[in-house]
Short mmCIF file of C-alpha atoms and ligand atoms in Angstrom, two decimals:
data_model
loop_
_atom_site.label_atom_id
_atom_site.label_comp_id
_atom_site.label_asym_id
_atom_site.label_seq_id
_atom_site.Cartn_x
_atom_site.Cartn_y
_atom_site.Cartn_z
CA MET A 1 -13.43 -6.81 12.42
CA ALA A 2 -12.24 -10.38 12.49
CA GLU A 3 -8.69 -11.50 13.40
CA LEU A 4 -6.19 -10.85 10.64
CA GLY A 5 -5.69 -14.67 10.17
CA GLN A 6 -9.37 -14.93 9.10
CA LEU A 7 -9.10 -12.13 6.51
CA LYS A 8 -7.93 -12.22 2.93
CA VAL A 9 -5.91 -9.22 1.75
CA GLY A 10 -6.14 -8.32 -1.91
CA VAL A 11 -3.33 -6.42 -3.61
CA LEU A 12 -4.24 -4.50 -6.77
CA GLY A 13 -1.15 -4.19 -8.90
CA GLY A 14 0.30 -7.05 -6.89
CA THR A 15 2.73 -7.95 -9.67
CA GLY A 16 4.82 -4.79 -8.95
CA PRO A 17 7.54 -4.54 -6.33
CA GLN A 18 5.56 -2.72 -3.69
CA GLY A 19 2.50 -4.95 -3.81
CA ARG A 20 4.61 -8.15 -3.99
CA GLY A 21 6.81 -7.04 -1.13
CA LEU A 22 3.93 -6.37 1.22
CA ALA A 23 2.17 -9.55 0.07
CA LEU A 24 5.28 -11.58 0.76
CA ARG A 25 5.50 -10.30 4.30
CA TRP A 26 1.82 -10.78 4.99
CA ALA A 27 1.87 -14.30 3.55
CA LYS A 28 4.85 -15.11 5.80
CA ALA A 29 2.82 -13.83 8.73
CA GLY A 30 0.06 -16.34 8.00
CA ILE A 31 -2.37 -13.90 6.28
CA ALA A 32 -4.11 -15.08 3.12
CA VAL A 33 -3.28 -12.89 0.12
CA VAL A 34 -4.72 -12.57 -3.42
CA LEU A 35 -2.65 -10.71 -5.92
CA GLY A 36 -4.41 -8.63 -8.63
CA SER A 37 -3.20 -7.66 -12.10
CA ARG A 38 -4.58 -6.34 -15.31
CA ALA A 39 -3.86 -9.89 -16.63
CA ALA A 40 -4.90 -12.87 -14.48
CA GLU A 41 -1.97 -14.94 -15.81
CA ARG A 42 0.55 -12.40 -14.58
CA ALA A 43 -1.06 -12.38 -11.13
CA GLU A 44 -1.08 -16.20 -10.95
CA SER A 45 2.56 -16.40 -12.07
CA ALA A 46 3.57 -13.82 -9.34
CA ALA A 47 1.51 -15.69 -6.80
CA ALA A 48 3.29 -18.98 -7.67
CA GLU A 49 6.63 -17.22 -7.07
CA LEU A 50 5.44 -15.85 -3.71
CA ARG A 51 4.10 -19.23 -2.62
CA GLU A 52 7.58 -20.64 -3.33
CA GLN A 53 9.44 -17.80 -1.63
CA ALA A 54 7.23 -17.65 1.42
CA GLY A 55 6.83 -21.41 1.67
CA VAL A 56 3.03 -21.07 2.04
CA ALA A 57 -0.03 -22.14 0.10
CA HIS A 58 -2.29 -19.21 0.85
CA VAL A 59 -1.30 -16.85 -1.99
CA SER A 60 -3.46 -16.74 -5.11
CA GLY A 61 -3.65 -14.52 -8.22
CA LEU A 62 -6.60 -13.15 -10.18
CA ASP A 63 -7.34 -10.17 -12.40
CA ASN A 64 -7.86 -6.94 -10.43
CA ALA A 65 -11.68 -7.23 -10.49
CA GLY A 66 -11.54 -10.80 -9.21
CA CYS A 67 -9.01 -9.79 -6.57
CA ALA A 68 -11.22 -6.93 -5.33
CA ALA A 69 -14.25 -9.17 -5.18
CA ASP A 70 -12.38 -12.08 -3.45
CA ALA A 71 -10.61 -10.00 -0.77
CA ASP A 72 -11.88 -8.64 2.55
CA ILE A 73 -9.32 -5.75 2.59
CA VAL A 74 -7.70 -4.31 -0.54
CA LEU A 75 -4.38 -2.56 -0.94
CA VAL A 76 -4.01 -0.25 -3.97
CA ALA A 77 -0.44 -0.61 -5.26
CA VAL A 78 -0.55 0.68 -8.81
CA PRO A 79 1.21 3.75 -10.32
CA TRP A 80 -0.42 7.12 -9.77
CA GLU A 81 -1.11 7.31 -13.53
CA GLY A 82 -3.54 4.38 -13.43
CA HIS A 83 -5.06 5.04 -9.97
CA ARG A 84 -8.31 6.79 -10.70
CA GLU A 85 -9.26 4.69 -13.70
CA LEU A 86 -8.64 1.44 -11.89
CA LEU A 87 -10.61 2.42 -8.77
CA GLU A 88 -13.49 3.75 -10.84
CA SER A 89 -13.69 0.31 -12.56
CA LEU A 90 -13.79 -1.49 -9.14
CA ARG A 91 -16.31 0.60 -7.28
CA ASP A 92 -18.89 -2.17 -6.99
CA GLN A 93 -16.39 -4.84 -5.81
CA LEU A 94 -15.01 -2.48 -3.13
CA VAL A 95 -18.31 -1.40 -1.51
CA GLY A 96 -18.06 -1.76 2.28
CA LYS A 97 -14.43 -2.90 2.24
CA ILE A 98 -11.35 -1.36 3.82
CA VAL A 99 -9.21 0.11 1.03
CA ILE A 100 -5.55 0.89 1.79
CA ASP A 101 -3.95 3.42 -0.56
CA CYS A 102 -0.15 3.51 -0.66
CA VAL A 103 0.16 5.48 -3.87
CA ASN A 104 2.63 8.36 -3.96
CA PRO A 105 1.86 10.90 -6.71
CA LEU A 106 5.41 11.92 -7.54
CA GLY A 107 7.18 13.43 -10.44
CA PHE A 108 10.93 13.18 -11.32
CA ASP A 109 13.02 15.75 -13.13
CA LYS A 110 16.74 16.87 -13.28
CA GLN A 111 16.49 17.88 -9.62
CA GLY A 112 15.08 14.53 -8.52
CA PRO A 113 11.77 13.58 -7.01
CA PHE A 114 8.93 16.04 -6.21
CA ALA A 115 5.33 15.82 -5.10
CA LEU A 116 2.68 16.36 -7.78
CA ALA A 117 -0.31 18.60 -7.11
CA VAL A 118 -3.45 16.45 -6.89
CA GLU A 119 -6.92 17.95 -7.53
CA GLU A 120 -8.58 16.07 -4.60
CA GLY A 121 -5.68 16.91 -2.21
CA SER A 122 -4.00 13.49 -2.28
CA ALA A 123 -4.19 10.04 -3.90
CA ALA A 124 -5.99 8.77 -0.83
CA GLN A 125 -8.62 11.52 -1.06
CA GLN A 126 -9.06 10.77 -4.74
CA ALA A 127 -9.74 7.16 -3.72
CA GLU A 128 -12.27 8.39 -1.12
CA ARG A 129 -13.98 10.51 -3.77
CA VAL A 130 -14.15 7.63 -6.27
CA LEU A 131 -15.14 5.04 -3.67
CA PRO A 132 -17.69 6.75 -1.46
CA GLU A 133 -19.06 3.44 -0.13
CA SER A 134 -15.62 2.04 0.82
CA ARG A 135 -13.65 2.57 4.00
CA VAL A 136 -10.55 4.34 2.56
CA THR A 137 -7.32 4.47 4.54
CA ALA A 138 -3.80 5.46 3.55
CA ALA A 139 -0.63 3.62 4.68
CA PHE A 140 2.67 2.03 3.62
CA HIS A 141 3.83 5.05 1.60
CA HIS A 142 7.39 4.94 3.00
CA VAL A 143 8.14 1.22 3.20
CA SER A 144 10.95 0.17 0.86
CA ALA A 145 9.92 -2.55 -1.66
CA VAL A 146 13.59 -3.64 -1.68
CA LEU A 147 13.69 -4.36 2.06
CA LEU A 148 10.25 -6.10 1.94
CA ALA A 149 11.46 -8.46 -0.81
CA ASP A 150 14.66 -9.42 0.98
CA LEU A 151 13.78 -12.08 3.54
CA SER A 152 17.35 -11.87 4.80
CA VAL A 153 16.13 -8.51 6.28
CA ALA A 154 14.54 -10.11 9.34
CA GLU A 155 13.23 -6.77 10.76
CA VAL A 156 11.94 -3.92 8.58
CA ASP A 157 12.91 -0.92 10.69
CA ILE A 158 10.02 1.45 10.15
CA ASP A 159 6.90 3.08 11.61
CA VAL A 160 3.99 2.96 9.15
CA LEU A 161 1.77 6.00 9.39
CA VAL A 162 -1.93 4.97 8.98
CA LEU A 163 -4.46 7.64 8.07
CA GLY A 164 -8.16 7.53 7.88
CA ASP A 165 -11.51 8.69 9.25
CA ASP A 166 -12.74 5.27 10.39
CA ARG A 167 -11.18 4.20 13.73
CA GLU A 168 -11.84 0.47 13.25
CA ALA A 169 -10.41 0.56 9.78
CA THR A 170 -7.16 2.34 10.79
CA ASP A 171 -6.81 -0.09 13.72
CA THR A 172 -7.06 -3.02 11.30
CA VAL A 173 -4.51 -1.44 8.92
CA ARG A 174 -2.20 -0.77 11.89
CA ALA A 175 -2.42 -4.48 12.70
CA LEU A 176 -1.37 -5.31 9.12
CA ALA A 177 1.65 -3.09 9.63
CA ASP A 178 2.42 -4.79 12.91
CA ALA A 179 2.29 -8.11 11.16
CA ILE A 180 5.52 -7.22 9.29
CA PRO A 181 8.47 -8.06 11.53
CA GLY A 182 10.19 -4.86 12.83
CA ALA A 183 7.44 -2.56 11.49
CA ARG A 184 4.87 -0.77 13.66
CA GLY A 185 1.57 0.86 12.61
CA VAL A 186 1.00 4.30 14.07
CA TYR A 187 -2.15 6.35 13.58
CA GLY A 188 -1.15 9.38 11.51
CA GLY A 189 -4.36 11.52 11.37
CA ARG A 190 -7.39 11.94 9.18
CA LEU A 191 -7.40 11.27 5.51
CA ARG A 192 -7.27 14.95 4.77
CA ASN A 193 -3.64 14.87 6.03
CA ALA A 194 -2.57 12.25 3.51
CA HIS A 195 -0.99 14.73 1.11
CA GLN A 196 2.06 15.53 3.20
CA VAL A 197 2.60 11.84 3.98
CA GLU A 198 2.56 10.98 0.26
CA ALA A 199 4.71 14.02 -0.55
CA LEU A 200 7.30 13.13 2.15
CA THR A 201 8.24 10.12 -0.01
CA ALA A 202 10.04 12.54 -2.29
CA ASN A 203 12.25 13.54 0.63
CA LEU A 204 12.94 9.94 1.48
CA ILE A 205 13.86 9.09 -2.10
CA ALA A 206 16.24 12.04 -2.11
CA ILE A 207 17.77 10.80 1.13
CA ASN A 208 18.09 7.29 -0.35
CA ARG A 209 19.85 8.67 -3.40
CA ARG A 210 22.33 10.75 -1.39
CA TYR A 211 23.07 8.13 1.28
CA LYS A 212 22.56 4.92 -0.78
CA SER A 213 20.00 3.85 1.82
CA HIS A 214 16.41 2.55 2.25
CA ALA A 215 15.39 5.25 4.76
CA GLY A 216 12.31 5.02 6.91
CA LEU A 217 10.69 6.98 9.68
CA ARG A 218 10.32 6.41 13.40
CA ILE A 219 7.84 8.33 15.57
CA THR A 220 9.26 9.04 19.03
CA ASP A 221 7.42 8.89 22.40
CA VAL A 222 4.60 6.76 21.14
N1 NAP B 301 8.29 0.70 -4.98
C1 NAP B 301 8.29 1.21 -3.74
O1 NAP B 301 9.28 1.04 -3.02
C2 NAP B 301 7.07 1.88 -3.19
C3 NAP B 301 7.06 2.27 -1.82
C4 NAP B 301 5.94 2.91 -1.28
C5 NAP B 301 4.83 3.16 -2.16
N2 NAP B 301 4.90 2.83 -3.45
C6 NAP B 301 3.74 3.14 -4.28
O2 NAP B 301 3.16 1.81 -4.61
C7 NAP B 301 2.65 1.90 -5.92
C8 NAP B 301 3.18 0.71 -6.69
O3 NAP B 301 4.56 0.84 -6.74
P1 NAP B 301 5.44 -0.17 -7.67
O4 NAP B 301 6.81 0.25 -7.53
O5 NAP B 301 5.10 -1.59 -7.27
O6 NAP B 301 4.83 0.20 -9.14
P2 NAP B 301 4.85 -0.47 -10.57
O7 NAP B 301 5.77 -1.68 -10.48
O8 NAP B 301 5.09 0.60 -11.51
O9 NAP B 301 3.30 -0.92 -10.67
C9 NAP B 301 2.72 -1.93 -9.98
C10 NAP B 301 1.78 -2.72 -10.86
O10 NAP B 301 0.72 -1.89 -11.28
C11 NAP B 301 0.23 -2.36 -12.54
N3 NAP B 301 0.04 -1.23 -13.42
C12 NAP B 301 0.97 -0.55 -14.06
N4 NAP B 301 0.47 0.55 -14.79
C13 NAP B 301 -0.90 0.47 -14.46
C14 NAP B 301 -2.01 1.24 -14.87
N5 NAP B 301 -1.90 2.31 -15.70
N6 NAP B 301 -3.22 0.93 -14.44
C15 NAP B 301 -3.44 -0.16 -13.59
N7 NAP B 301 -2.38 -0.95 -13.19
C16 NAP B 301 -1.17 -0.65 -13.64
C17 NAP B 301 1.23 -3.37 -13.12
O11 NAP B 301 0.71 -4.62 -12.97
P3 NAP B 301 0.03 -5.44 -14.16
O12 NAP B 301 0.76 -4.99 -15.43
O13 NAP B 301 0.26 -6.87 -13.78
O14 NAP B 301 -1.34 -5.05 -14.12
C18 NAP B 301 2.45 -3.20 -12.17
O15 NAP B 301 3.12 -4.43 -11.95
C19 NAP B 301 2.97 3.27 -6.55
O16 NAP B 301 1.87 4.09 -6.57
C20 NAP B 301 4.04 3.81 -5.60
O17 NAP B 301 3.96 5.21 -5.46
C21 NAP B 301 5.96 2.20 -4.00
#
């Protein structure tokens, strides 16, 4: 795998807070980014804002299919509700590429957030099922979009668990986590273990609501 500076990262759903926040930090780190949207004009307008905020030229915007085709590595940052349908529509564009799934299948009721049951086991495993010729990984589930968007937060204090069955792919995704100041990518196991990482987000949201925080995780002794 080439150096990160030579790769272009695509962000499906890059007009939302999570995709934009990660794109902002990667753009600031010198990594080329292409935002994807269901509407190309929304992606281009979000890209223009990020170019301005990051003070860089290497952020562009396309519709999701164009984004998937243009990028070397693709982050999936859409709501769980649209996950399967979007990935099914992009199977051809994503062949052979590293796909990073950060989607948390969560529900919310009077008691707060809770993990939804997923037929395939997890969102990441659904992506793997839908994209058999892609290199699917799972990461960035716990990173706060609020902290990513706020450039006055110089260091994002978090370990990013990176899961997957392809060592080179998880190493590349760990490097993308390391590119965010303060953050560190840590291998978190095979893709079959993604469910509890996605589900743990419900606990973190509950913590954030109680303590008015943007809580993250640190793994000790690594
Ligand atoms: N927000 C966080 O702090 C955070 C943290 C960790 C992980 N995540 C995960 O990251 C994902 C994105 O989070 P977000 O807060 O950025 O979500 P969001 O704002 O609800 O959605 C992101 C973008 O996805 C597109 N979209 C919406 N519905 C869609 C559908 N049915 N099919 C395809 N695209 C659709 C929209 O872009 P267009 O209308 O331009 O297409 C939207 O701007 C979620 O799965 C979430 O679990 C979020």
